[in-house]
Each structure stands twice: as C-alpha cells, then as structure tokens.
Amino acid sequence: MEFVIAIVGSIVAKAVEYTISPIKNHVKYLSNHQQYVETLKDRAERLKDARVRVQHSVDAAKRNGEEIEGEVDKWLSAVDNKILEQVEKVMQDEEKAKKKCSIGLCPNFRTRYKLSLRAEEEAKAVAELLEHGKFERVSYRAAPQGIVVAPVKGYEEFESRTSILNGIMEALKDDSVSVVGVHGTGGIGKTTLVKEIAR
C-alpha cells in the first residue's frame, strides 16, 4: 500500500510541477509589467548612448579619410531600426494602454501581458545589440589610389638617394607611421626626393 501511495504521490507532484510552473511564468508578465518596461527603457537609453559613441568614432575616422568597417555600418543600421521602430512601438503602446485605463486603476490584463512579453523580447534584442556594439576599431586606412605624377626634372638616381628613398617608402608602408619628415641642409634635393617618392 505504501508503494502505491509513493507512486501516486510522485505522479501528483510531477503533475503539479508541470501545471504550476507555466502558470507562474505567465503570471510574472502581469505582476512585473512595469519592471519589464523599465528594463527596456533603460537598455534602449544605453543603446542610444552607445550608438552616439560609435557614430562619433565613425565621423572622426571619415574626417581622417579612413574607410568604415562593414560590420559597424550594419550595426548602426540595426540600432536605428531597433530604436526607431520596434522599441518606440512598445513605448507608444505602453502610453496608449495607460491612457485607456483611468490613472492605472483598471488595468487591461491582456494588454499588460502582451506588452510585458514584447518588452522582455525587445530588451533581450537590445542587450544583444549592446554586446555586439563593442568594436575594437570602427575603420581602416584605405589603400591609396594611384596618383600619376610627371617625372621629376633634374632627378638623378644615386646610390645614396636610392637607399634613402627605399627607407622612406618602407616607413610609408607602416600603418603605425602617420608622418614622415625629411630634413637636411638647403639645396641638397629634399624637395626633389619627396617629389620622386610621390611619383
């Protein structure tokens, strides 16, 4: 008899677990409605701030003549889409629901449930965008376009000039070098050398 009671007890416990747990999950959307909406608002603000930071980096890179990474452009578009369309829609629906109900005294449970569900989904999507928006670099140096320059008149190729010319060319290929200076006594051919390098 105890054996039967133990089996029936475990079956009833499992049945209660499988029925109560889903109900608790659905009730949390009704009881924590404001928390879901506030979480979404907070994450959306953080996403807007992250977008502004990335846009500043993009603008600075463009001013420096650099090309923007493709994933950065895609991220900016995705953020604009998420903020402008989907998150704003949830916020507008929240405001409409508040206006329908007189000062929050008669909440529409169906509307609250749907809004909480959407707010949670959008908050997760916004969090994912925030995570993907942490870029090490937003741009890269574009390969210089071929510039055709007429040959420099009066340039004679000496062995000493060739080694200096090669050294300067190697320095220009290094991405970490942004400025190369050529100095020396006046009249020894610095300008001619630089014109030859440009050619």
PDB file of C-alpha atoms in Angstrom:
ATOM      1  CA  MET A   1       0.000   0.000   0.000  1.00  0.00           C
ATOM      2  CA  GLU A   2       2.827   2.391   0.832  1.00  0.00           C
ATOM      3  CA  PHE A   3       4.329   1.583  -2.536  1.00  0.00           C
ATOM      4  CA  VAL A   4       1.140   2.726  -4.334  1.00  0.00           C
ATOM      5  CA  ILE A   5       0.952   5.896  -2.230  1.00  0.00           C
ATOM      6  CA  ALA A   6       4.582   6.714  -3.076  1.00  0.00           C
ATOM      7  CA  ILE A   7       3.939   6.250  -6.815  1.00  0.00           C
ATOM      8  CA  VAL A   8       0.707   8.278  -6.751  1.00  0.00           C
ATOM      9  CA  GLY A   9       2.450  10.956  -4.658  1.00  0.00           C
ATOM     10  CA  SER A  10       5.302  11.318  -7.143  1.00  0.00           C
ATOM     11  CA  ILE A  11       2.863  11.433 -10.088  1.00  0.00           C
ATOM     12  CA  VAL A  12       0.789  14.132  -8.394  1.00  0.00           C
ATOM     13  CA  ALA A  13       3.949  16.100  -7.537  1.00  0.00           C
ATOM     14  CA  LYS A  14       5.088  15.996 -11.175  1.00  0.00           C
ATOM     15  CA  ALA A  15       1.613  16.980 -12.392  1.00  0.00           C
ATOM     16  CA  VAL A  16       1.537  19.943 -10.019  1.00  0.00           C
ATOM     17  CA  GLU A  17       5.059  20.935 -11.087  1.00  0.00           C
ATOM     18  CA  TYR A  18       4.130  20.860 -14.778  1.00  0.00           C
ATOM     19  CA  THR A  19       0.933  22.874 -14.284  1.00  0.00           C
ATOM     20  CA  ILE A  20       2.069  25.402 -11.671  1.00  0.00           C
ATOM     21  CA  SER A  21       5.396  26.307 -13.301  1.00  0.00           C
ATOM     22  CA  PRO A  22       3.892  27.509 -16.628  1.00  0.00           C
ATOM     23  CA  ILE A  23       1.191  29.412 -14.775  1.00  0.00           C
ATOM     24  CA  LYS A  24       3.846  31.151 -12.655  1.00  0.00           C
ATOM     25  CA  ASN A  25       5.704  32.134 -15.823  1.00  0.00           C
ATOM     26  CA  HIS A  26       2.588  33.734 -17.292  1.00  0.00           C
ATOM     27  CA  VAL A  27       1.627  35.473 -14.043  1.00  0.00           C
ATOM     28  CA  LYS A  28       5.084  37.092 -13.808  1.00  0.00           C
ATOM     29  CA  TYR A  29       4.325  39.030 -17.004  1.00  0.00           C
ATOM     30  CA  LEU A  30       1.254  40.523 -15.322  1.00  0.00           C
ATOM     31  CA  SER A  31       2.765  41.184 -11.908  1.00  0.00           C
ATOM     32  CA  ASN A  32       6.137  42.531 -13.145  1.00  0.00           C
ATOM     33  CA  HIS A  33       4.756  44.517 -16.078  1.00  0.00           C
ATOM     34  CA  GLN A  34       6.353  47.824 -15.057  1.00  0.00           C
ATOM     35  CA  GLN A  35       9.716  46.160 -14.420  1.00  0.00           C
ATOM     36  CA  TYR A  36       9.844  44.760 -17.972  1.00  0.00           C
ATOM     37  CA  VAL A  37       9.004  48.151 -19.462  1.00  0.00           C
ATOM     38  CA  GLU A  38      11.560  49.961 -17.270  1.00  0.00           C
ATOM     39  CA  THR A  39      14.249  47.426 -18.187  1.00  0.00           C
ATOM     40  CA  LEU A  40      13.527  48.031 -21.857  1.00  0.00           C
ATOM     41  CA  LYS A  41      13.665  51.829 -21.401  1.00  0.00           C
ATOM     42  CA  ASP A  42      16.980  51.587 -19.558  1.00  0.00           C
ATOM     43  CA  ARG A  43      18.582  49.322 -22.150  1.00  0.00           C
ATOM     44  CA  ALA A  44      17.239  51.450 -25.013  1.00  0.00           C
ATOM     45  CA  GLU A  45      18.860  54.547 -23.463  1.00  0.00           C
ATOM     46  CA  ARG A  46      22.154  52.697 -23.076  1.00  0.00           C
ATOM     47  CA  LEU A  47      21.899  51.585 -26.713  1.00  0.00           C
ATOM     48  CA  LYS A  48      21.287  55.181 -27.842  1.00  0.00           C
ATOM     49  CA  ASP A  49      24.367  56.316 -25.910  1.00  0.00           C
ATOM     50  CA  ALA A  50      26.462  53.509 -27.429  1.00  0.00           C
ATOM     51  CA  ARG A  51      25.214  54.467 -30.893  1.00  0.00           C
ATOM     52  CA  VAL A  52      26.267  58.104 -30.336  1.00  0.00           C
ATOM     53  CA  ARG A  53      29.749  56.989 -29.194  1.00  0.00           C
ATOM     54  CA  VAL A  54      30.209  54.751 -32.243  1.00  0.00           C
ATOM     55  CA  GLN A  55      28.904  57.497 -34.552  1.00  0.00           C
ATOM     56  CA  HIS A  56      31.488  59.938 -33.120  1.00  0.00           C
ATOM     57  CA  SER A  57      34.244  57.423 -33.878  1.00  0.00           C
ATOM     58  CA  VAL A  58      32.861  56.904 -37.386  1.00  0.00           C
ATOM     59  CA  ASP A  59      32.742  60.663 -38.043  1.00  0.00           C
ATOM     60  CA  ALA A  60      36.314  61.108 -36.804  1.00  0.00           C
ATOM     61  CA  ALA A  61      37.506  58.232 -38.999  1.00  0.00           C
ATOM     62  CA  LYS A  62      35.803  59.709 -42.062  1.00  0.00           C
ATOM     63  CA  ARG A  63      37.432  63.078 -41.402  1.00  0.00           C
ATOM     64  CA  ASN A  64      40.778  61.245 -41.400  1.00  0.00           C
ATOM     65  CA  GLY A  65      39.996  59.695 -44.775  1.00  0.00           C
ATOM     66  CA  GLU A  66      39.519  56.194 -43.403  1.00  0.00           C
ATOM     67  CA  GLU A  67      37.021  53.589 -44.565  1.00  0.00           C
ATOM     68  CA  ILE A  68      34.347  52.343 -42.145  1.00  0.00           C
ATOM     69  CA  GLU A  69      34.200  48.627 -41.322  1.00  0.00           C
ATOM     70  CA  GLY A  70      31.182  46.869 -42.838  1.00  0.00           C
ATOM     71  CA  GLU A  71      30.055  45.376 -39.526  1.00  0.00           C
ATOM     72  CA  VAL A  72      29.969  48.867 -37.981  1.00  0.00           C
ATOM     73  CA  ASP A  73      27.662  50.171 -40.719  1.00  0.00           C
ATOM     74  CA  LYS A  74      25.416  47.122 -40.299  1.00  0.00           C
ATOM     75  CA  TRP A  75      25.329  47.605 -36.530  1.00  0.00           C
ATOM     76  CA  LEU A  76      24.396  51.285 -36.858  1.00  0.00           C
ATOM     77  CA  SER A  77      21.557  50.378 -39.241  1.00  0.00           C
ATOM     78  CA  ALA A  78      20.333  47.626 -36.924  1.00  0.00           C
ATOM     79  CA  VAL A  79      20.372  50.016 -33.960  1.00  0.00           C
ATOM     80  CA  ASP A  80      18.429  52.645 -35.897  1.00  0.00           C
ATOM     81  CA  ASN A  81      15.879  50.009 -36.892  1.00  0.00           C
ATOM     82  CA  LYS A  82      15.585  48.654 -33.345  1.00  0.00           C
ATOM     83  CA  ILE A  83      15.285  52.040 -31.621  1.00  0.00           C
ATOM     84  CA  LEU A  84      13.228  53.898 -34.175  1.00  0.00           C
ATOM     85  CA  GLU A  85      10.770  51.174 -34.999  1.00  0.00           C
ATOM     86  CA  GLN A  86      10.471  48.350 -32.524  1.00  0.00           C
ATOM     87  CA  VAL A  87      11.367  49.842 -29.141  1.00  0.00           C
ATOM     88  CA  GLU A  88       9.470  53.057 -29.852  1.00  0.00           C
ATOM     89  CA  LYS A  89       6.422  50.990 -30.841  1.00  0.00           C
ATOM     90  CA  VAL A  90       6.444  49.199 -27.478  1.00  0.00           C
ATOM     91  CA  MET A  91       6.764  52.546 -25.671  1.00  0.00           C
ATOM     92  CA  GLN A  92       3.876  54.039 -27.659  1.00  0.00           C
ATOM     93  CA  ASP A  93       1.702  51.010 -26.942  1.00  0.00           C
ATOM     94  CA  GLU A  94       2.537  51.371 -23.247  1.00  0.00           C
ATOM     95  CA  GLU A  95       1.403  55.007 -23.294  1.00  0.00           C
ATOM     96  CA  LYS A  96      -1.821  54.079 -25.111  1.00  0.00           C
ATOM     97  CA  ALA A  97      -2.552  51.390 -22.533  1.00  0.00           C
ATOM     98  CA  LYS A  98      -2.040  53.899 -19.706  1.00  0.00           C
ATOM     99  CA  LYS A  99      -4.400  56.400 -21.333  1.00  0.00           C
ATOM    100  CA  LYS A 100      -7.134  53.810 -21.859  1.00  0.00           C
ATOM    101  CA  CYS A 101      -7.105  52.954 -18.195  1.00  0.00           C
ATOM    102  CA  SER A 102      -8.049  55.787 -15.864  1.00  0.00           C
ATOM    103  CA  ILE A 103      -4.895  56.503 -13.868  1.00  0.00           C
ATOM    104  CA  GLY A 104      -3.908  52.825 -13.755  1.00  0.00           C
ATOM    105  CA  LEU A 105      -6.877  51.743 -11.637  1.00  0.00           C
ATOM    106  CA  CYS A 106      -8.381  49.335 -14.171  1.00  0.00           C
ATOM    107  CA  PRO A 107      -5.526  47.592 -15.955  1.00  0.00           C
ATOM    108  CA  ASN A 108      -6.263  45.543 -19.047  1.00  0.00           C
ATOM    109  CA  PHE A 109      -4.592  42.244 -18.187  1.00  0.00           C
ATOM    110  CA  ARG A 110      -4.409  41.017 -21.770  1.00  0.00           C
ATOM    111  CA  THR A 111      -2.708  44.224 -22.931  1.00  0.00           C
ATOM    112  CA  ARG A 112      -0.332  44.159 -19.956  1.00  0.00           C
ATOM    113  CA  TYR A 113       0.600  40.561 -20.655  1.00  0.00           C
ATOM    114  CA  LYS A 114       1.332  41.244 -24.334  1.00  0.00           C
ATOM    115  CA  LEU A 115       3.290  44.411 -23.575  1.00  0.00           C
ATOM    116  CA  SER A 116       5.372  42.660 -20.910  1.00  0.00           C
ATOM    117  CA  LEU A 117       6.140  39.829 -23.298  1.00  0.00           C
ATOM    118  CA  ARG A 118       7.152  42.233 -26.093  1.00  0.00           C
ATOM    119  CA  ALA A 119       9.148  44.417 -23.692  1.00  0.00           C
ATOM    120  CA  GLU A 120      11.105  41.375 -22.492  1.00  0.00           C
ATOM    121  CA  GLU A 121      11.823  40.236 -26.069  1.00  0.00           C
ATOM    122  CA  GLU A 122      12.905  43.716 -27.169  1.00  0.00           C
ATOM    123  CA  ALA A 123      15.073  44.151 -24.051  1.00  0.00           C
ATOM    124  CA  LYS A 124      16.892  40.911 -24.918  1.00  0.00           C
ATOM    125  CA  ALA A 125      17.399  42.070 -28.513  1.00  0.00           C
ATOM    126  CA  VAL A 126      18.678  45.471 -27.321  1.00  0.00           C
ATOM    127  CA  ALA A 127      21.086  43.765 -24.900  1.00  0.00           C
ATOM    128  CA  GLU A 128      22.405  41.671 -27.780  1.00  0.00           C
ATOM    129  CA  LEU A 129      22.949  44.802 -29.884  1.00  0.00           C
ATOM    130  CA  LEU A 130      24.758  46.435 -26.969  1.00  0.00           C
ATOM    131  CA  GLU A 131      27.061  43.431 -26.723  1.00  0.00           C
ATOM    132  CA  HIS A 132      27.796  43.449 -30.467  1.00  0.00           C
ATOM    133  CA  GLY A 133      28.479  47.202 -30.407  1.00  0.00           C
ATOM    134  CA  LYS A 134      31.799  46.883 -28.601  1.00  0.00           C
ATOM    135  CA  PHE A 135      34.164  47.429 -31.526  1.00  0.00           C
ATOM    136  CA  GLU A 136      37.936  47.493 -31.220  1.00  0.00           C
ATOM    137  CA  ARG A 137      38.176  49.558 -34.406  1.00  0.00           C
ATOM    138  CA  VAL A 138      35.456  51.172 -36.484  1.00  0.00           C
ATOM    139  CA  SER A 139      37.603  51.959 -39.519  1.00  0.00           C
ATOM    140  CA  TYR A 140      40.684  51.117 -41.503  1.00  0.00           C
ATOM    141  CA  ARG A 141      43.045  53.035 -43.731  1.00  0.00           C
ATOM    142  CA  ALA A 142      42.002  52.899 -47.333  1.00  0.00           C
ATOM    143  CA  ALA A 143      44.602  51.868 -49.852  1.00  0.00           C
ATOM    144  CA  PRO A 144      45.956  54.983 -51.535  1.00  0.00           C
ATOM    145  CA  GLN A 145      44.662  55.500 -55.024  1.00  0.00           C
ATOM    146  CA  GLY A 146      47.216  55.542 -57.775  1.00  0.00           C
ATOM    147  CA  ILE A 147      48.319  59.091 -58.471  1.00  0.00           C
ATOM    148  CA  VAL A 148      50.084  59.734 -61.728  1.00  0.00           C
ATOM    149  CA  VAL A 149      52.760  62.382 -61.386  1.00  0.00           C
ATOM    150  CA  ALA A 150      55.000  63.574 -64.170  1.00  0.00           C
ATOM    151  CA  PRO A 151      58.646  62.577 -63.782  1.00  0.00           C
ATOM    152  CA  VAL A 152      60.710  64.986 -61.735  1.00  0.00           C
ATOM    153  CA  LYS A 153      63.019  67.048 -63.898  1.00  0.00           C
ATOM    154  CA  GLY A 154      66.622  67.034 -62.862  1.00  0.00           C
ATOM    155  CA  TYR A 155      66.355  63.964 -60.618  1.00  0.00           C
ATOM    156  CA  GLU A 156      69.400  61.816 -60.833  1.00  0.00           C
ATOM    157  CA  GLU A 157      69.367  58.418 -59.223  1.00  0.00           C
ATOM    158  CA  PHE A 158      72.392  57.990 -56.972  1.00  0.00           C
ATOM    159  CA  GLU A 159      73.071  55.007 -54.752  1.00  0.00           C
ATOM    160  CA  SER A 160      72.826  57.184 -51.612  1.00  0.00           C
ATOM    161  CA  ARG A 161      69.479  58.646 -52.751  1.00  0.00           C
ATOM    162  CA  THR A 162      68.130  55.183 -53.587  1.00  0.00           C
ATOM    163  CA  SER A 163      68.767  53.858 -50.071  1.00  0.00           C
ATOM    164  CA  ILE A 164      67.118  56.945 -48.524  1.00  0.00           C
ATOM    165  CA  LEU A 165      64.206  56.675 -50.971  1.00  0.00           C
ATOM    166  CA  ASN A 166      63.733  52.987 -50.088  1.00  0.00           C
ATOM    167  CA  GLY A 167      63.839  53.790 -46.360  1.00  0.00           C
ATOM    168  CA  ILE A 168      61.148  56.431 -46.736  1.00  0.00           C
ATOM    169  CA  MET A 169      58.994  54.103 -48.845  1.00  0.00           C
ATOM    170  CA  GLU A 170      59.220  51.392 -46.146  1.00  0.00           C
ATOM    171  CA  ALA A 171      58.237  53.917 -43.463  1.00  0.00           C
ATOM    172  CA  LEU A 172      55.199  54.957 -45.529  1.00  0.00           C
ATOM    173  CA  LYS A 173      54.037  51.334 -45.778  1.00  0.00           C
ATOM    174  CA  ASP A 174      53.912  51.021 -41.974  1.00  0.00           C
ATOM    175  CA  ASP A 175      50.330  51.695 -40.735  1.00  0.00           C
ATOM    176  CA  SER A 176      51.570  52.953 -37.372  1.00  0.00           C
ATOM    177  CA  VAL A 177      53.520  55.798 -39.027  1.00  0.00           C
ATOM    178  CA  SER A 178      51.407  58.829 -39.867  1.00  0.00           C
ATOM    179  CA  VAL A 179      54.072  61.480 -40.592  1.00  0.00           C
ATOM    180  CA  VAL A 180      57.485  61.156 -42.239  1.00  0.00           C
ATOM    181  CA  GLY A 181      59.907  64.064 -42.042  1.00  0.00           C
ATOM    182  CA  VAL A 182      62.748  64.736 -44.491  1.00  0.00           C
ATOM    183  CA  HIS A 183      65.377  67.199 -43.267  1.00  0.00           C
ATOM    184  CA  GLY A 184      68.798  68.380 -44.243  1.00  0.00           C
ATOM    185  CA  THR A 185      70.857  71.313 -45.471  1.00  0.00           C
ATOM    186  CA  GLY A 186      69.204  73.573 -48.007  1.00  0.00           C
ATOM    187  CA  GLY A 187      69.750  72.803 -51.682  1.00  0.00           C
ATOM    188  CA  ILE A 188      70.681  69.128 -51.367  1.00  0.00           C
ATOM    189  CA  GLY A 189      67.492  67.847 -53.064  1.00  0.00           C
ATOM    190  CA  LYS A 190      64.955  67.170 -50.301  1.00  0.00           C
ATOM    191  CA  THR A 191      62.028  68.542 -52.321  1.00  0.00           C
ATOM    192  CA  THR A 192      63.153  66.685 -55.425  1.00  0.00           C
ATOM    193  CA  LEU A 193      63.395  63.470 -53.406  1.00  0.00           C
ATOM    194  CA  VAL A 194      59.877  63.929 -51.990  1.00  0.00           C
ATOM    195  CA  LYS A 195      58.518  64.624 -55.494  1.00  0.00           C
ATOM    196  CA  GLU A 196      60.173  61.432 -56.701  1.00  0.00           C
ATOM    197  CA  ILE A 197      58.568  59.499 -53.820  1.00  0.00           C
ATOM    198  CA  ALA A 198      55.158  60.961 -54.717  1.00  0.00           C
ATOM    199  CA  ARG A 199      55.647  59.841 -58.300  1.00  0.00           C
TER     200      ARG A 199
END
